[in-house]
Structures are given as structure tokens and as C-alpha cells.
Amino acid sequence: MAERWFVGVDIGASVTKAVLLDETGNVRARACRNSGADFLAAAQDCLQRVAAGVDSVPEQLERIVATGYGRGSVQQALSRVTEITCHARGCYESFPQAITIVDIGGQDNKVIAVTAEGDRHNFKMNRKCAAGTGAFLEEIAGRLDTPLAGLSELADRATGHVELGSFCTVFAKTELLRLIAQGTPVPEIAKAAFRSVVKRIVEMDPLAGQVVMTGGVVAHHRIVVDLVSDAIGREVLVPDHAQYTGAYGAALIAREA
Amino acid sequence: MADRKEASIKKIAAIKTMRKLMAGHFYELDRAVKEGYPKIAWCTSVGPAELLRAMGFLVYFPENHGAMLGATRMATETIPAANAIGYSPDICSYLTSDIGAFVQGRTPLSDAYEGIESIPKPDVLVYNTNQCRDVQDWFAWYGHHWSRPVIGVESYRNVGEVTDVHVAGIAGQLKALVPTLESITGEKLDMDRLREAVRLSRECSDLWKAVLETAAAKPAPLTFFDSTIHMAPAVVMRGTQAAIDYYNELLPELNTRVAEGVAAVEGERQRLYWEGMPVWGRLRDLATQFLELGTAVVASTYANSWIFTALDEQEPFESMARAYTELFIVRSDPYKEAYIEEMIDTFSVDGIIFHEAKTCPNNTNCLHGMHLRLHERLGVPSIIIPGDLSDLRCYSDEQARTQIEAFVEQLDGQSRRQAMATPA
Ligand code: SF4
């Protein structure tokens, strides 16, 4: 009998991710790409690539759970589940204990509380503004003429304590212009941007207990984890392949369905 | 995990009568403007409508017009016009959408009712600040524009227990309105007519309460989204026989649904309480989403706000004063929390949605930690949806959708665990 595969596909605001599990729950393939303007195409591409990873084709992937902003686009999905539930499921698999999850996404941030038994019992989403999200960092990187991927490397070189005081993205960018005009070194500005992201997060929730961070921003910018850890005075856990946590959770849900 | 079904909203048959009734209400006002009689009074939602009717005024409620601007999404185009003349986008979007529409020479009444070109020009504008200060500012703008008197009642706020002192204070203010009103109509107040208006208003309120209480049944025969529509006669016609007749038609229809087990939301799994203003421009979308999620929003503070159990024809002024002060929006947080607790109990509520309306802090109760206190005390989970009553610039469809869906997933998860923990 042919092996059965379980797939989670997370069509995020910025990046689409897919994770494929085998029957025993092992991850057998991962894929990601920019979501772009065609969610379905991004999802199909990722599905194609995870299927190819196990010498299969997307048509044979019967058990797909879709999540993320574009979850409605995947018609062949068994079901669609919010990224909040999927992140909770994915993180709990990596850290089976009471956890407070902080997911920093491209467009929004989420804080999700999970009990020791793995029950999600509360969640919060950031407000309407993109302050503190991946989109904010992208804008700042653009303003500093630096590729986003290099922003944290730049920030690592900072030695000072420059801060952005404003809550809103537009005001923060105005402050940034002032810093540039004052001749503030670029690494300091980059670090101030990460500090701003972290401030927005600790404003969302007291972050009680064991904190776990996930999402693309965390995967690519460990500095955010360090800054959150400094802010709360405790160690913060990060699952392997943090960017794929939502897709992984979705795949686990597909396997349990 | 949310199983989606193709869902359609079940129509309530009485809606046809309601449409006729509402058309009659607006045409009557329009005729009065054209013929110069009867006199027209503008009134805030829980202003002294009974007194105005008793004195022969036709009563127009600008907040109802605000809701129409929101529901038709015309508000989205008219709010910027008010912002442009200097009204902040952070104040009541009923006010800004309404004044903006007037500035632009538009009204949703023209689209709904052929021949009506404008909102009815008032002879007097009568407010009660039990809603907020915005209503006073709102009326002041029109009063100035048309050189018409703006009078009203300055309400108490954050009231715990409603005492005789409160009642005497407001009753005194109500009585003080009479001479101005008499000078406009040219007639003396007839106390028997006032008693009659109070009696009719109370009867309407009792029927409206009974309508809402049908949703305590499992499954609920109507939802919050239905009640935002069917409340219209209680809002704009309280104190008239027509409103009573309407609810005497609607109530049996709902009772029949209850008797026959007809659900407003097929396969009802979760039951929610809606705290705060409706998002008028998204009522249909939200109703459909909840339908697809098998979740019924069974009760709300908003629809309950037109229940005035204190009205008593034997003591018209005092009972009006009491009814207008017993209103949820006027009360202290401890009172509000006890009230919501009772609703949770009566309507078997699984979770609460707090709508954080950007431009109406007065009807937003999660700003000072009420949701946390309720959760701590009752264990009832809640979410906060940022949005607005009419200004859709403050509302993210996608975020709201995801939050609601995730909330129902959370409640479904809890139900599953409870079911597993309960021996068969
Ligand atoms: S209570 Fe809120 S919605 Fe009503 S008039 Fe006042 S500010 Fe506007």
C-alpha cells in the first residue's frame, strides 16, 4: 500500500510554507517561497516541492490542512484552520509544556497561551497597525538601504542604546529620519528598529511562564529573541525551523484528523 | 477545526411588516416637513421620546440615521467630509458620518424611500447625554445651522445603584424642558397623554425584551444580527401603538421557531455574547461567518439597551428619569459586570466578543480591563475585535475573520475536552 502523507501549508502574508509528514509524524519535506500576489500559485508551488521531496505529486496529497492569510485559496485542503491554532499545535509538539507563544509574522503578531495539556486557552493579536511586525522591519531595511536579511547582522554591531519612542510605524519612521539627520550610525538605527519590535510585543501581554517564539522574523533575526529574553529576564525557546511552525502544526492537525 | 458549510441567513417573515412600518415613519416625517405640521423633534436614542410624543411632536432619531449610514456603508464616503471641516476622525462616527452626509447633501433615506430628499429639519433638538457628550455636540451643530433650540438632559455617569437623588435630578431636568417645548407647539402638556405615551413605551419595551429572551432557547431562534434589524421599531417608534403591534407579530413567530426547534444557526455549537456596538457595515459578513462556524451570537448589550422596565405610567417623569438612568451605558463597571454575568447565565453563553469601537469609547467596555475581570471571575473566555460602528477605516476584515475563527476553534477545543472528560 502506498504511503500516506500529511501536509500543512501556511500561506502567510509574506511567505508561504509547506511541511510534509509521514505516517509516524516525521518531517519528510519542507518548502517555502514568497506569497506574492497569487496565494494559490504560491501554495501549489510549495505543495509541488514537498511532494517531489517524497517522489510524489500534489494530486496524491490527500490530507492537506491549510492555514495563514491565504488559507481560503487552497481548494483541495481537507480543512482550513487559523494560524493561531496551528502555531499552538506546532509549538506544543516541540515543547510539550505550558507555554506562551509569540509569533511575529509579516503583517501581525500573535501571543498564544497553551496549557501543560496542550490546550490553547487564550490568544491576542496586535492592533491594526503593522508596528512591531515583519512589515515594519522590511520598511526600515528599505529606508536604510539594506537587504532585510542583513538587518540583524548590522544591528549586532551596535553598542549604544538608541531607541525609537513612537508607537506607530509612521512616527517611528519620522524618528528614524531624525536619527539619520543627526548622523547616528546605521547599526544603532537597525538595533533601535528591533528594540521597537520587541517593545510592541511586551506591550501586548505580560508573557508569563515559558516563552516560545516562532515565525519568519524570529527564524531570520535571532536578535529579536535575545532582546525579548532581555526584556522579560528569562530564557526564550525557539523551535527548530521556526518559520515553519504554523505549517508544521497544520500538518500535525492533518495527521490527527 | 471549523467545518464550513454553505450557509444562508434564515429570513424572519415579520420583516415585511417592519419595512412598511419604517417607510411609514420616514414618510410621515417628510410630510410633516413639507406641510409644516406636526412639529418635529430630534431626539437622542434614549432621550425623552415619550414626552415629545405626548406633546404632539413627530420624533426623529439621528442615531438611527447614523446606523443607516453605517449599514449602507455610505458612512465611508461621508465621514471624510466631516473630518475635512474639522471634526476629528477619533470622535463618534455616527456624528461624523451624519454631519458629513449633510454637508455633502446626501442621505441613505433618499435611496431607500423615493421622494425623500433630506433628513427632516427639526423644530427643536432634544438630547440626553446618557449616551455620551458627542450627541450634544452633534445636535449643537444642526441647532446652529438651522437656528433651532437645542435643549436636553445632562445625565449622571458611572452610576452604581440608581437612587432617588438621581431620579429626582433627572426628573427635574425633564420637567424643565416642558416650557420650551410648549412654546414650540403652542400647547400645554397634557399629563394624560404623557401617561399614555409612557404606558405604550413600556409595553413596547416588555415585548422587545420577550423577543430577545427567546434566544435563551437552545437552539436560539434569532441572533444578535437579527435583533440589530428588528430593533428598529423599538428604537424609533417607542411610545406608539404601531411598535407594539409589530412586536406582537414578531414574538409569536419566534415562539413558534422555539417550539419547533428551528435554529437561526443550523447546527448551533457555540453561543456567544456581543459586547459593544455593531459593526454596521459588516453585519451581513459577520452574520454569515458565524453561521458558517455553527456559532450563534445569542445576546448583546446593544440590543438590550432598548429595554426600559422602569417605565411606569403612574409616575411618568420619575419613571422616565429612572429608565434613562438605569441604562447600561450610564452604569458603573461593577454593575455592568454583574449584568453581563446574568446574561451569560440566562443565555448559556460560551464566550464573549468585545467590540472595541474606535470612535465610541462609551459603548466599549474592554478598555479598562472588564474582559479580564470577567474571565477571572467566571472563566468565560473572550476576544477583543478592534473596529468601529461606522468607520470601516478602523476595521480589518481579515484580522477580524481570523480572530473570530480562532476563537471558535478555541471554544470547540474546550467543548471537545469537556465531552471527553464527561463519562458517557
Ligand atoms: S454613544 Fe457612541 S455611538 Fe452613540 S452617539 Fe455616543 S459616541 Fe456615538
PDB file of N, CA and C and ligand atoms in Angstrom, chain B residues 45 63 91-95 130-135 138 277 329 359-363 389, ligand 1:
ATOM      1  N   SER B  45     -31.081  58.624  21.282  1.00  0.00           N
ATOM      2  CA  SER B  45     -31.715  57.304  21.342  1.00  0.00           C
ATOM      3  C   SER B  45     -32.468  57.066  22.644  1.00  0.00           C
ATOM      4  N   GLU B  63     -29.371  59.032  15.634  1.00  0.00           N
ATOM      5  CA  GLU B  63     -28.503  57.845  15.780  1.00  0.00           C
ATOM      6  C   GLU B  63     -28.965  56.719  14.852  1.00  0.00           C
ATOM      7  N   ILE B  91     -13.663  60.946  16.927  1.00  0.00           N
ATOM      8  CA  ILE B  91     -14.925  61.084  17.662  1.00  0.00           C
ATOM      9  C   ILE B  91     -16.016  60.284  16.969  1.00  0.00           C
ATOM     10  N   CYS B  92     -17.134  60.176  17.634  1.00  0.00           N
ATOM     11  CA  CYS B  92     -18.276  59.361  17.186  1.00  0.00           C
ATOM     12  C   CYS B  92     -18.482  59.364  15.670  1.00  0.00           C
ATOM     13  N   SER B  93     -18.423  58.193  15.071  1.00  0.00           N
ATOM     14  CA  SER B  93     -18.580  58.148  13.618  1.00  0.00           C
ATOM     15  C   SER B  93     -20.047  58.225  13.191  1.00  0.00           C
ATOM     16  N   TYR B  94     -20.973  58.122  14.139  1.00  0.00           N
ATOM     17  CA  TYR B  94     -22.361  58.494  13.811  1.00  0.00           C
ATOM     18  C   TYR B  94     -22.391  59.998  13.528  1.00  0.00           C
ATOM     19  N   LEU B  95     -21.763  60.727  14.430  1.00  0.00           N
ATOM     20  CA  LEU B  95     -21.733  62.185  14.281  1.00  0.00           C
ATOM     21  C   LEU B  95     -21.043  62.574  12.973  1.00  0.00           C
ATOM     22  N   ASN B 130     -27.007  60.752  28.416  1.00  0.00           N
ATOM     23  CA  ASN B 130     -26.785  59.397  28.950  1.00  0.00           C
ATOM     24  C   ASN B 130     -26.006  58.550  27.945  1.00  0.00           C
ATOM     25  N   GLN B 131     -26.079  58.873  26.662  1.00  0.00           N
ATOM     26  CA  GLN B 131     -25.247  58.149  25.685  1.00  0.00           C
ATOM     27  C   GLN B 131     -23.792  58.621  25.783  1.00  0.00           C
ATOM     28  N   CYS B 132     -23.606  59.927  25.677  1.00  0.00           N
ATOM     29  CA  CYS B 132     -22.260  60.470  25.603  1.00  0.00           C
ATOM     30  C   CYS B 132     -22.352  61.979  25.407  1.00  0.00           C
ATOM     31  N   ARG B 133     -21.216  62.648  25.402  1.00  0.00           N
ATOM     32  CA  ARG B 133     -21.249  64.083  25.118  1.00  0.00           C
ATOM     33  C   ARG B 133     -21.371  64.358  23.622  1.00  0.00           C
ATOM     34  N   ASP B 134     -20.965  63.364  22.828  1.00  0.00           N
ATOM     35  CA  ASP B 134     -20.976  63.575  21.380  1.00  0.00           C
ATOM     36  C   ASP B 134     -22.358  63.948  20.853  1.00  0.00           C
ATOM     37  N   VAL B 135     -23.401  63.374  21.485  1.00  0.00           N
ATOM     38  CA  VAL B 135     -24.746  63.661  20.969  1.00  0.00           C
ATOM     39  C   VAL B 135     -25.076  65.146  21.128  1.00  0.00           C
ATOM     40  N   TRP B 138     -23.215  67.033  18.501  1.00  0.00           N
ATOM     41  CA  TRP B 138     -23.848  66.701  17.220  1.00  0.00           C
ATOM     42  C   TRP B 138     -25.078  67.581  17.016  1.00  0.00           C
ATOM     43  N   MET B 277     -20.876  48.058  20.303  1.00  0.00           N
ATOM     44  CA  MET B 277     -21.680  48.452  19.149  1.00  0.00           C
ATOM     45  C   MET B 277     -21.606  47.399  18.039  1.00  0.00           C
ATOM     46  N   ILE B 329     -25.262  51.848  29.614  1.00  0.00           N
ATOM     47  CA  ILE B 329     -24.163  52.755  29.245  1.00  0.00           C
ATOM     48  C   ILE B 329     -23.866  53.774  30.355  1.00  0.00           C
ATOM     49  N   THR B 359     -14.324  54.785  17.646  1.00  0.00           N
ATOM     50  CA  THR B 359     -14.876  56.123  17.845  1.00  0.00           C
ATOM     51  C   THR B 359     -15.987  56.164  18.898  1.00  0.00           C
ATOM     52  N   CYS B 360     -16.199  55.069  19.587  1.00  0.00           N
ATOM     53  CA  CYS B 360     -17.207  55.101  20.655  1.00  0.00           C
ATOM     54  C   CYS B 360     -16.684  54.426  21.920  1.00  0.00           C
ATOM     55  N   PRO B 361     -15.849  55.123  22.678  1.00  0.00           N
ATOM     56  CA  PRO B 361     -15.403  54.535  23.944  1.00  0.00           C
ATOM     57  C   PRO B 361     -16.566  54.315  24.905  1.00  0.00           C
ATOM     58  N   ASN B 362     -17.656  55.058  24.687  1.00  0.00           N
ATOM     59  CA  ASN B 362     -18.803  54.953  25.602  1.00  0.00           C
ATOM     60  C   ASN B 362     -19.470  53.585  25.546  1.00  0.00           C
ATOM     61  N   ASN B 363     -19.444  52.987  24.381  1.00  0.00           N
ATOM     62  CA  ASN B 363     -20.024  51.658  24.238  1.00  0.00           C
ATOM     63  C   ASN B 363     -18.935  50.599  24.105  1.00  0.00           C
ATOM     64  N   LEU B 389     -18.170  51.274  14.751  1.00  0.00           N
ATOM     65  CA  LEU B 389     -19.571  51.150  14.391  1.00  0.00           C
ATOM     66  C   LEU B 389     -19.779  51.478  12.925  1.00  0.00           C
TER      67      LEU B 389
HETATM   68  S1  SF4 C   1     -22.739  56.502  22.427  1.00  0.00           S
HETATM   69 FE1  SF4 C   1     -21.101  56.210  20.943  1.00  0.00          FE
HETATM   70  S2  SF4 C   1     -22.118  55.745  19.008  1.00  0.00           S
HETATM   71 FE2  SF4 C   1     -23.649  56.595  20.394  1.00  0.00          FE
HETATM   72  S3  SF4 C   1     -23.667  58.750  19.862  1.00  0.00           S
HETATM   73 FE3  SF4 C   1     -22.255  58.497  21.575  1.00  0.00          FE
HETATM   74  S4  SF4 C   1     -20.200  58.211  20.702  1.00  0.00           S
HETATM   75 FE4  SF4 C   1     -21.747  57.949  19.088  1.00  0.00          FE
END
